[in-house]
CSV table of C-alpha atoms in Angstrom, one decimal:
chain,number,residue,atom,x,y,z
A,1045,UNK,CA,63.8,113.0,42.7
A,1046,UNK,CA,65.3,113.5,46.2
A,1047,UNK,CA,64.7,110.3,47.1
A,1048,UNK,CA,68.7,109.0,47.8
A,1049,UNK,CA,69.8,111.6,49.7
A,1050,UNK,CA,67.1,111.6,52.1
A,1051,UNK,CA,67.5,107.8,51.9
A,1052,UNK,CA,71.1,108.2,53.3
A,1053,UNK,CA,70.2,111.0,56.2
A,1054,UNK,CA,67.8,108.2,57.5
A,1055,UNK,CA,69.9,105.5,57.0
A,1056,UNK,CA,73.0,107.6,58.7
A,1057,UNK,CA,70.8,108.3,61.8
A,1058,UNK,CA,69.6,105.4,62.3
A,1059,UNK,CA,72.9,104.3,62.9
A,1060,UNK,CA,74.5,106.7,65.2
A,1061,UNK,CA,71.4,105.4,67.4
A,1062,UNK,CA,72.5,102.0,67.0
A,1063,UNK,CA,74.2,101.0,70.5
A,1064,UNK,CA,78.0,99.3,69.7
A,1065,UNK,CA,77.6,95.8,69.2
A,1066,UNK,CA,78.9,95.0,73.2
A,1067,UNK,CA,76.4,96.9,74.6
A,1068,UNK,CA,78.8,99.5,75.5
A,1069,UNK,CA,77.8,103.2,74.6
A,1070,UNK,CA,80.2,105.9,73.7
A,1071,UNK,CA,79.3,109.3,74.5
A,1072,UNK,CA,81.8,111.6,73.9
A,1073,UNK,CA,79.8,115.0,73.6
A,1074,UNK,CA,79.9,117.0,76.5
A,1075,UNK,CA,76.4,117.5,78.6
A,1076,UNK,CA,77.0,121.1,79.3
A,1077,UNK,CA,76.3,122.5,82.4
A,1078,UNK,CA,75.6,119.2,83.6
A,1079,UNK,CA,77.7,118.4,86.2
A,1080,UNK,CA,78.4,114.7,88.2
A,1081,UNK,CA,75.5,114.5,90.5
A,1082,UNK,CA,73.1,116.0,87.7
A,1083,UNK,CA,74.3,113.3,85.5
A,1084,UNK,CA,73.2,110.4,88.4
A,1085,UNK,CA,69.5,112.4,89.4
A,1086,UNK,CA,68.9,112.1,85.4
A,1087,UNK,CA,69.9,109.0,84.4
A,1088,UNK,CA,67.2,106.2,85.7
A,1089,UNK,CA,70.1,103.3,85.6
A,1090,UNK,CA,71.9,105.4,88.5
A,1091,UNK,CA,69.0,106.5,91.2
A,1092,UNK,CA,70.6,104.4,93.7
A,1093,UNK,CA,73.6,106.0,93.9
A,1094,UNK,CA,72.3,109.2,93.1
A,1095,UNK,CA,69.7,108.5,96.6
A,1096,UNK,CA,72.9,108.0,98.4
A,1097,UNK,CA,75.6,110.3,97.2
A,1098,UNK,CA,72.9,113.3,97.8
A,1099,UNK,CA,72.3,112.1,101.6
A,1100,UNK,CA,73.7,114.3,103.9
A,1101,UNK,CA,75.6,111.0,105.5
A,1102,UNK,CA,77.4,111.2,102.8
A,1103,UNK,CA,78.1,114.9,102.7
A,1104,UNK,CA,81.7,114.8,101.9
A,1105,UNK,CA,81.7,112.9,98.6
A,1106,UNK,CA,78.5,115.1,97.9
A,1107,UNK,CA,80.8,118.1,98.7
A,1108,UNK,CA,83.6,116.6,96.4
A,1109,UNK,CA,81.8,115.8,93.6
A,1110,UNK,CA,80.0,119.7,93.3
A,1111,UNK,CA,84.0,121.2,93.0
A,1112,UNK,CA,85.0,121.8,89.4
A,1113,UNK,CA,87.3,118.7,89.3
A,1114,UNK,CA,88.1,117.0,86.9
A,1115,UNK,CA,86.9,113.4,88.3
A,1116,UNK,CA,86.4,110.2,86.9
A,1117,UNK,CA,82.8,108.4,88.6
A,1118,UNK,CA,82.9,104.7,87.9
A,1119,UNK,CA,79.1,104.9,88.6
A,1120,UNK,CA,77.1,100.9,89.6
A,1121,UNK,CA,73.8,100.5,88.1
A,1122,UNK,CA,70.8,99.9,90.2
A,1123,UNK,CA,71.0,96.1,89.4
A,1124,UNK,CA,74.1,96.0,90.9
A,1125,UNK,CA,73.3,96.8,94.6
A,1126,UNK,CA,71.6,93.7,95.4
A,1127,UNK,CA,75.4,91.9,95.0
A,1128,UNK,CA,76.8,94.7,96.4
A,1129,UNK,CA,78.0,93.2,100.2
A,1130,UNK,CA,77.6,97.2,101.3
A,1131,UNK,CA,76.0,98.0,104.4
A,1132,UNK,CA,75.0,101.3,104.0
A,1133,UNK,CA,74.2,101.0,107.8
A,1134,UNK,CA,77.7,101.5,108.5
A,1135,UNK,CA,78.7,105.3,107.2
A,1136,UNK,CA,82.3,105.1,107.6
A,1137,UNK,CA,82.5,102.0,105.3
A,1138,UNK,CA,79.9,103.1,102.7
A,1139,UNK,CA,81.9,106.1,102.8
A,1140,UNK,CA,85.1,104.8,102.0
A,1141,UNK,CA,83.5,102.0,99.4
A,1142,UNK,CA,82.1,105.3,97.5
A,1143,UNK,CA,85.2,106.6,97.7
A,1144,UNK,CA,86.8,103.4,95.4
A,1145,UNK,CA,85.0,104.6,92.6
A,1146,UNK,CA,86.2,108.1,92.3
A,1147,UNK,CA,89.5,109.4,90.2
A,1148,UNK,CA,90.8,112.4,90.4
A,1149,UNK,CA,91.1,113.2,86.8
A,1150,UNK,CA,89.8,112.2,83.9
A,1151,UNK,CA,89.7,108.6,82.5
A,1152,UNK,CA,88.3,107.8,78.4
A,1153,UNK,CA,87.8,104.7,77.1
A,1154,UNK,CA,90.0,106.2,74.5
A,1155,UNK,CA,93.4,106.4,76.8
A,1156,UNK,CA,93.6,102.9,76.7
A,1157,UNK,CA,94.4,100.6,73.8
A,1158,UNK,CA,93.1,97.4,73.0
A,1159,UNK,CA,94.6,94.7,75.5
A,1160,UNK,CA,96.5,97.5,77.7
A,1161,UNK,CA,95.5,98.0,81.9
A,1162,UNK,CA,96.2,100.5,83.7
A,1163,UNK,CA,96.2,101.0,87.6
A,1164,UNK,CA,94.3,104.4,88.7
A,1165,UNK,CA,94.3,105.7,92.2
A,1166,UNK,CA,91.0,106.7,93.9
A,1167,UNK,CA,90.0,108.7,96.9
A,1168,UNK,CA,90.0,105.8,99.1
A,1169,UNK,CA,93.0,107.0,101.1
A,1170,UNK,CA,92.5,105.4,104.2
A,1171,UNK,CA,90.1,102.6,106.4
A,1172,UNK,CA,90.0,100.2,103.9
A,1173,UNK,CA,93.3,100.6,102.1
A,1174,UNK,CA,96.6,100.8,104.1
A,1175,UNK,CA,99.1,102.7,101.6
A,1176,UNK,CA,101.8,104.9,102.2
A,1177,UNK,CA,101.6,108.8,101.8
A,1178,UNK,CA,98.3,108.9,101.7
A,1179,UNK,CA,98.3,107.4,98.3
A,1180,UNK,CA,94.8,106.2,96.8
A,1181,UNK,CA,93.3,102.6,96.6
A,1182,UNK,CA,93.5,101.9,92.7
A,1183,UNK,CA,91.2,100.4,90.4
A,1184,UNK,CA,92.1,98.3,87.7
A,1185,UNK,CA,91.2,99.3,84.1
A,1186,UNK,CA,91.3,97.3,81.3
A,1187,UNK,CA,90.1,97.2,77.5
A,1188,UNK,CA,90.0,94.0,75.9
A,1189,UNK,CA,91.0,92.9,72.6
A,1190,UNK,CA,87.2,93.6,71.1
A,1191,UNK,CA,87.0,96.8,73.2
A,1192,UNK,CA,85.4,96.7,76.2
A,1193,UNK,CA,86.3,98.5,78.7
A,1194,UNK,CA,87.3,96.6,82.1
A,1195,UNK,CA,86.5,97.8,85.8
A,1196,UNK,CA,88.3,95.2,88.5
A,1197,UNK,CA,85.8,92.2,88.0
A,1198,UNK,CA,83.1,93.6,86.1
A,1199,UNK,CA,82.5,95.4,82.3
A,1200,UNK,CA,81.8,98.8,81.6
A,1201,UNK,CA,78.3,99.0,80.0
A,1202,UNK,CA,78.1,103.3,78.8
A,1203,UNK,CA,81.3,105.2,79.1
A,1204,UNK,CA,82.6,108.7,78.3
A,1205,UNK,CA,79.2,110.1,79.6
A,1206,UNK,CA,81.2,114.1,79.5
A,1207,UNK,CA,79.9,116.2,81.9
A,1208,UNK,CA,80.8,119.8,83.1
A,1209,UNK,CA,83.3,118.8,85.9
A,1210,UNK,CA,84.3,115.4,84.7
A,1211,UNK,CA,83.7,112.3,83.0
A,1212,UNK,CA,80.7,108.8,84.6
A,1213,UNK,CA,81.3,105.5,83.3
A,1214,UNK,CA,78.1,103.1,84.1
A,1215,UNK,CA,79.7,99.7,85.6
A,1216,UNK,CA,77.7,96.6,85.7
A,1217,UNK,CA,79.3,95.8,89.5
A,1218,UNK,CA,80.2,97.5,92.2
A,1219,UNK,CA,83.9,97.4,93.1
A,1220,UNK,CA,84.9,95.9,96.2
A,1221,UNK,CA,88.6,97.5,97.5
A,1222,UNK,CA,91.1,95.0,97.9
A,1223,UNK,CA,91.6,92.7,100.7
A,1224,UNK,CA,94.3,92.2,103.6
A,1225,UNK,CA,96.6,89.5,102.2
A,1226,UNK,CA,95.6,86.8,104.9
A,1227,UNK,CA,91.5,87.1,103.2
A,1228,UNK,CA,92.7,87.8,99.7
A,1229,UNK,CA,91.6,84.5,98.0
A,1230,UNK,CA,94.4,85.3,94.7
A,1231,UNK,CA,97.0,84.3,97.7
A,1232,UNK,CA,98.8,81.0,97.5
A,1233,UNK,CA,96.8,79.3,100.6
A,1234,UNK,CA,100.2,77.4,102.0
A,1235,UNK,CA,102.0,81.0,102.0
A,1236,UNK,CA,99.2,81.8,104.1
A,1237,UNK,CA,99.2,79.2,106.2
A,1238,UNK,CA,102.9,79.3,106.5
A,1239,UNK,CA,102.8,83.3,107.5
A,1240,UNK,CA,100.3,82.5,110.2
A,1241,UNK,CA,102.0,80.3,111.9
A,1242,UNK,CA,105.4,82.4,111.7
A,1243,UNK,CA,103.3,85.1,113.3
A,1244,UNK,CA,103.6,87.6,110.8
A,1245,UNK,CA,100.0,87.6,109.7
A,1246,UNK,CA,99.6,91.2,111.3
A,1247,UNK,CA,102.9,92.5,110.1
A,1248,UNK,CA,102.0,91.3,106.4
A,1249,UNK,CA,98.3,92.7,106.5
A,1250,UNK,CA,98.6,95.9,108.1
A,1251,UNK,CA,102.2,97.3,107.3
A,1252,UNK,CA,101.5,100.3,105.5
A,1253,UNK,CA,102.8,99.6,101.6
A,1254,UNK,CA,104.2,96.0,100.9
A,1255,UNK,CA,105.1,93.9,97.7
A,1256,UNK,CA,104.8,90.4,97.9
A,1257,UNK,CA,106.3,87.8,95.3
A,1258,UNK,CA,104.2,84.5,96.0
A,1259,UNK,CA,105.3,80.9,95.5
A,1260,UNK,CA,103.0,78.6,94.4
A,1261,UNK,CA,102.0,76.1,96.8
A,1262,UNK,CA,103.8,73.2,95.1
A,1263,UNK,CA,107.0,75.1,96.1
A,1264,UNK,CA,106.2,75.8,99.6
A,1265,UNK,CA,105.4,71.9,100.8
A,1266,UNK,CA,108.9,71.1,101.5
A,1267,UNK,CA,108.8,74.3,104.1
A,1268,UNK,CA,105.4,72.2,105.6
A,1269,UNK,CA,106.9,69.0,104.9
A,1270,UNK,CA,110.5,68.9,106.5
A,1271,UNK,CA,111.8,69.7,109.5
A,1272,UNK,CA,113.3,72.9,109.1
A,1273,UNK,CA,113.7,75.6,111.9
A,1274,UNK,CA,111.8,78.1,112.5
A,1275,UNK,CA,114.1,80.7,111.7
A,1276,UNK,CA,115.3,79.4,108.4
A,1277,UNK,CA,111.3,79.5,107.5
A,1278,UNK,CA,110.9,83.5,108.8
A,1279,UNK,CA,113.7,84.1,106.8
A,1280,UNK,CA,113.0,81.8,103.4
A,1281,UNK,CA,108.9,84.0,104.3
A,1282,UNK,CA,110.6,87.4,104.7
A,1283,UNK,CA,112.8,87.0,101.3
A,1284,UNK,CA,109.4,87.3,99.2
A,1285,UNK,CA,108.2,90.5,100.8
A,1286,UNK,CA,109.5,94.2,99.8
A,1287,UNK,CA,108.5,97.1,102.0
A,1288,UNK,CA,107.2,99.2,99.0
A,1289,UNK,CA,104.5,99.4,96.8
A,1290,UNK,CA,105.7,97.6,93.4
A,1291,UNK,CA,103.4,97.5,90.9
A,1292,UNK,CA,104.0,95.6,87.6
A,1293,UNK,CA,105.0,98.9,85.7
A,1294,UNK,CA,107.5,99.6,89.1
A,1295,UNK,CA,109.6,96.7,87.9
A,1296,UNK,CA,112.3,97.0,85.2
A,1297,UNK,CA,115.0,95.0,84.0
A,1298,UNK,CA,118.1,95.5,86.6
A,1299,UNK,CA,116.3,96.7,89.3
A,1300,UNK,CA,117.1,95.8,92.6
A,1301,UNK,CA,115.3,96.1,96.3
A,1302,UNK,CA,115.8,95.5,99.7
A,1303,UNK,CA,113.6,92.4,101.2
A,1304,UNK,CA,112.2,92.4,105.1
A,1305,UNK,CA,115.3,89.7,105.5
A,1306,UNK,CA,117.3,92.5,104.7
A,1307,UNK,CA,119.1,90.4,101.5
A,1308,UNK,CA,118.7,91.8,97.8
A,1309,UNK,CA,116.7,90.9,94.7
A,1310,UNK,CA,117.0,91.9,91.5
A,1311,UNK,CA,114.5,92.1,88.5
A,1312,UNK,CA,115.5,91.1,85.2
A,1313,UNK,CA,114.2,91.0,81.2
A,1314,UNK,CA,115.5,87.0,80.3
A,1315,UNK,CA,117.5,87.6,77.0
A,1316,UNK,CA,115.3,85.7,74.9
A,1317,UNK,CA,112.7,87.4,76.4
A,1318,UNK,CA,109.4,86.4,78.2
A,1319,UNK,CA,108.4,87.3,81.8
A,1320,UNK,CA,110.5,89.5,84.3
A,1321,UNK,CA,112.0,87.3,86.8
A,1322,UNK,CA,112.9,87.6,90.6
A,1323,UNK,CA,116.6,86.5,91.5
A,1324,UNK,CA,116.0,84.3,88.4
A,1325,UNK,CA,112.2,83.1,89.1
A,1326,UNK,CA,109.5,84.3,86.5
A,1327,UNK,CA,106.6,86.3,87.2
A,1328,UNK,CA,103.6,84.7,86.2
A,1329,UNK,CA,100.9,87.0,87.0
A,1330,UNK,CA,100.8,90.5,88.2
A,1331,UNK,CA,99.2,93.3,90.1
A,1332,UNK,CA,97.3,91.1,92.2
A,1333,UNK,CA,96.3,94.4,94.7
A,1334,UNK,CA,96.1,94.1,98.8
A,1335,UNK,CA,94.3,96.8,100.9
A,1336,UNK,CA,98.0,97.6,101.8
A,1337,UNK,CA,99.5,97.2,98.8
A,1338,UNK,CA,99.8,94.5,95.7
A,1339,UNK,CA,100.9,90.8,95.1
A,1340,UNK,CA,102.9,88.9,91.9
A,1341,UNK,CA,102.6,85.6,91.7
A,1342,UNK,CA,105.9,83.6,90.9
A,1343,UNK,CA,106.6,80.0,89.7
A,1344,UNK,CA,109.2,79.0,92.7
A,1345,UNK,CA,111.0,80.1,95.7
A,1346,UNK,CA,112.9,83.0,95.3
A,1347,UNK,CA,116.4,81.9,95.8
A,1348,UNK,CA,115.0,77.9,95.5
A,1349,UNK,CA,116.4,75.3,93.9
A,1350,UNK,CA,119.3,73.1,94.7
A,1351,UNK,CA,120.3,74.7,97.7
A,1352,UNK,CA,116.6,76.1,99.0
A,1353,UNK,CA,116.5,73.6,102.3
A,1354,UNK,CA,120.0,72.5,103.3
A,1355,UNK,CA,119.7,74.6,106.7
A,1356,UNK,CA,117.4,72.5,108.2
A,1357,UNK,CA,120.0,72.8,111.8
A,1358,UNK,CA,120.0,76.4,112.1
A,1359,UNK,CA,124.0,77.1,110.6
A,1360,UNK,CA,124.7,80.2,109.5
A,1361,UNK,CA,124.7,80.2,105.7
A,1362,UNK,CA,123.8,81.6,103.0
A,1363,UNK,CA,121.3,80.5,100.5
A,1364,UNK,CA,120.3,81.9,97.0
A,1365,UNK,CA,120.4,85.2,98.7
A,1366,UNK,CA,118.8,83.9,101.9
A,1367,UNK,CA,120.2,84.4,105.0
A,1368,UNK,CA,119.4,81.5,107.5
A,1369,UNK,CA,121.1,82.9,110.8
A,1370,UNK,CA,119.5,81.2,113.7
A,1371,UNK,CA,118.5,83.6,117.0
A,1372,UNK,CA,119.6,86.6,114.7
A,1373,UNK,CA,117.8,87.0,111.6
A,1374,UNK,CA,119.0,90.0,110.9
A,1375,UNK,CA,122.2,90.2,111.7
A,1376,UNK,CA,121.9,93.3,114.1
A,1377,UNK,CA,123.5,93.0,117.3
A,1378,UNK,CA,121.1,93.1,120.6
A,1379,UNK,CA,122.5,96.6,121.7
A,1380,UNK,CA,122.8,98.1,118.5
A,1381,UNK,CA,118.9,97.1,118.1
A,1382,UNK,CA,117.6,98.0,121.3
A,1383,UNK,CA,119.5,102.0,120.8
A,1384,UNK,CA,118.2,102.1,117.0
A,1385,UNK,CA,114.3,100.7,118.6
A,1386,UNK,CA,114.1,103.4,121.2
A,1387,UNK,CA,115.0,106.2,118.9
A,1388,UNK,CA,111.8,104.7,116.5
A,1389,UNK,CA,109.4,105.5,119.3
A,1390,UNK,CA,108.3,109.1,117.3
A,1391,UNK,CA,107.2,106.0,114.6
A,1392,UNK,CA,104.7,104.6,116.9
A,1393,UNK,CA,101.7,103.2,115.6
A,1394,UNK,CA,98.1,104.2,115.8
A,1395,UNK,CA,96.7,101.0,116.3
A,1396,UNK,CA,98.6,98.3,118.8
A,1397,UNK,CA,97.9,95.5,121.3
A,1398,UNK,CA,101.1,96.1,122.7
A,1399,UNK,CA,103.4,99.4,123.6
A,1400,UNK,CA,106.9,99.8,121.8
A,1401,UNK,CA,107.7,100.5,125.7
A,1402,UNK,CA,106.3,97.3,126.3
A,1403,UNK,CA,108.1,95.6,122.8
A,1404,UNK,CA,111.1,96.8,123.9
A,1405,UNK,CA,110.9,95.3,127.2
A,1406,UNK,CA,110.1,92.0,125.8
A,1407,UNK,CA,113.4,92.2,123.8
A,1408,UNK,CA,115.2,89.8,125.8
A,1409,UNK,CA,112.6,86.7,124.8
A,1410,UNK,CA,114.0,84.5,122.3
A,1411,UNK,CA,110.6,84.3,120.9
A,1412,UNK,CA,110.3,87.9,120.3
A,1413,UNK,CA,113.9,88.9,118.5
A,1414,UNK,CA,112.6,88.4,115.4
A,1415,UNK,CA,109.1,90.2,115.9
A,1416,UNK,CA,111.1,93.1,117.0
A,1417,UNK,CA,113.7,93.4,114.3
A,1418,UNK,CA,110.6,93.4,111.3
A,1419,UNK,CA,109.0,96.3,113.3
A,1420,UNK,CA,112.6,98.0,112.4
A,1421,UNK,CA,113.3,97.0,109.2
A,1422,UNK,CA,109.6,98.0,108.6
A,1423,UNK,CA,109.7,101.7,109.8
A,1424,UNK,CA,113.2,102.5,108.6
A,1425,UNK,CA,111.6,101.7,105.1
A,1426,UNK,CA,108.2,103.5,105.7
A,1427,UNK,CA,110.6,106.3,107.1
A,1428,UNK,CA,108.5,106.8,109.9
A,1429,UNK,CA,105.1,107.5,107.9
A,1430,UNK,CA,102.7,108.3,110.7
A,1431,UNK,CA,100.0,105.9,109.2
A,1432,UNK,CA,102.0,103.0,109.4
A,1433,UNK,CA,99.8,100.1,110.9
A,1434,UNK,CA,101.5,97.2,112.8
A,1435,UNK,CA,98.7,95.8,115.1
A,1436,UNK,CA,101.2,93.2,116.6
């Protein structure tokens, strides 16, 4: 007359070996002596990336991942290689892409609650990311409202696989790092169009930790459309961009930061709440990340509105906190320039087209003025970091 207990043991097994109803598995236990790699050469939905993190081209992940840690793996499954876009052919850049899906530290699906994301920085430090202080590439986590857990673009599928020097989540895509904001397909198109032809394209993509607020493209038309100088339009471009790395959680209510037009903005919480804005524009949508740093989309023209186009002749004037000073953007005289440029030259660059010797020769062009004063405001804010990239 056992029969109900023993009932109930089956019944209760047969559950635990129940996967969750999203296909995600939990596995919280600890594996032991098992350790990252011995996790991947185990588990047949890894052998791909167990091949390659084992091959001695890959020796220094191999080498990182056999310290104690603790590390988070955000580990693709074989069916996720064919969509890929690696070429393993090129080591430095399978290197680096293996890289973007290690944390240092540990990451459970349990630190997050339903409907939070969080940003975590990986070892990809360098090649394909562009950030300051050797600062990681980050990966966007998220768990939705019914649970699952979030990696960039793609769903977690088994996570909190515990093991002796850290912690595997299986991923059903393989994370691509973030791109240069000229490729980055989140980015207003007209704001890109409108940086190319200012010639800042290289000075947005490869300055080493940048925040850009983007207008939408219904707000940047008029800059297209009318006949405004080309000053006025450098300066209305440079007003959106902040020489730091600002992520969402970076922005609270009564902050204020320095632009690459050298005027001010300031964040603030509306009273009756809602979105952050931007010198009264809201933020829409956040944490849009660039290989050099990360995006926020905005609903208009910072400083826009009634008074967003009236320099169209090149007056000094000043303009929702734009300055619109034509032949001297940023109000620095030549001389004092030209002494403050030459002392930057410990800041050089390690990629250029050009010399600063050469930069500062050009100095006297008309067309260059402007060129040469971001490349200051620029370092002064990076204070010198020796990766800074410019690649004018």
């Amino acid at each position: 007359m056992h029969l109900k207990p023993l009932f109930t043991v089956l019944l209760a097994e047969l559950l635990i070996s129940l996967p969750l109803s999203y296909s995600q598995n939990t596995n919280t236990g600890s594996t032991g002596s098992t350790t990252i790699l011995k996790f991947l050469e185990k588990n047949d939905k890894l052998s791909k990336l167990a091949e390659y993190f084992t091959d001695s081209s890959f020796k220094q992940v191999t080498d990182l991942l056999n310290r104690p840690g603790p590390f988070t793996l955000f580990a693709p499954s074989d069916d996720t290689w064919l969509f890929s876009k690696i070429n393993i052919g090129n080591t430095t850049e399978s290197l680096n892409r293996f890289r973007y899906l290690i944390v240092n530290g540990t990451v459970k699906s349990t630190d997050l609650n339903a409907g939070q994301e969080k940003l975590v920085p990986t070892f990809l430090t360098e090649y394909l990311a562009w950030l300051p202080n050797g600062t990681g590439q980050v990966l966007k986590i998220n768990k939705t409202l019914d649970g699952k857990i979030g990696v960039n673009d793609g769903i977690a599928t088994s996570v909190d696989n515990v093991v002796s020097n850290g912690v595997v989540h299986i991923i059903d895509n393989f994370p691509s790092p973030p791109l240069q904001f000229s490729e980055n397909s989140d980015a207003p198109s007209q704001l890109q169009y409108l940086i190319d032809e200012a010639n800042l394209t290289s000075a947005i993509d490869f300055t080493s930790g940048i925040t850009i607020f983007a207008p939408p493209n219904s707000a940047l038309e008029p800059l297209i459309e009318k006949s405004l100088n080309a000053s006025f339009i450098r300066s209305t471009l440079l007003q959106h961009v902040v020489p730091k790395v600002l992520y969402a959680s970076d922005l609270k209510d009564g902050n204020t930061f320095k632009t690459l037009n050298n005027s001010t903005i300031t964040i603030q919480m509306p009273k009756n709440g809602g979105n952050l804005t931007v010198n009264g524009t809201q933020i829409i949508k956040g944490d849009l990340l660039l290989s050099n740093g990360v995006m926020h989309l905005i609903e208009n023209l910072i400083g826009s509105g009634e008074n967003s186009t009236e320099n169209s002749k090149g007056k000094e004037k000043s303009s929702g906190g734009i300055r619109t000073s034509t032949g001297n953007l940023f109000g620095i005289t030549e001389p004092t320039f030209l002494s403050e440029f030459h002392q930057l030259d410990i800041c050089r660059p390690s990629r250029r087209k050009r010399s600063y010797a050469a930069a500062a020769a050009a100095a006297d062009d008309d067309d260059d003025d402007d060129d040469e004063k971001i490349i200051k405001i620029f370092h002064l804010n990076q204070n010198c970091q020796p990766n800074l990239i410019l690649n004018l």
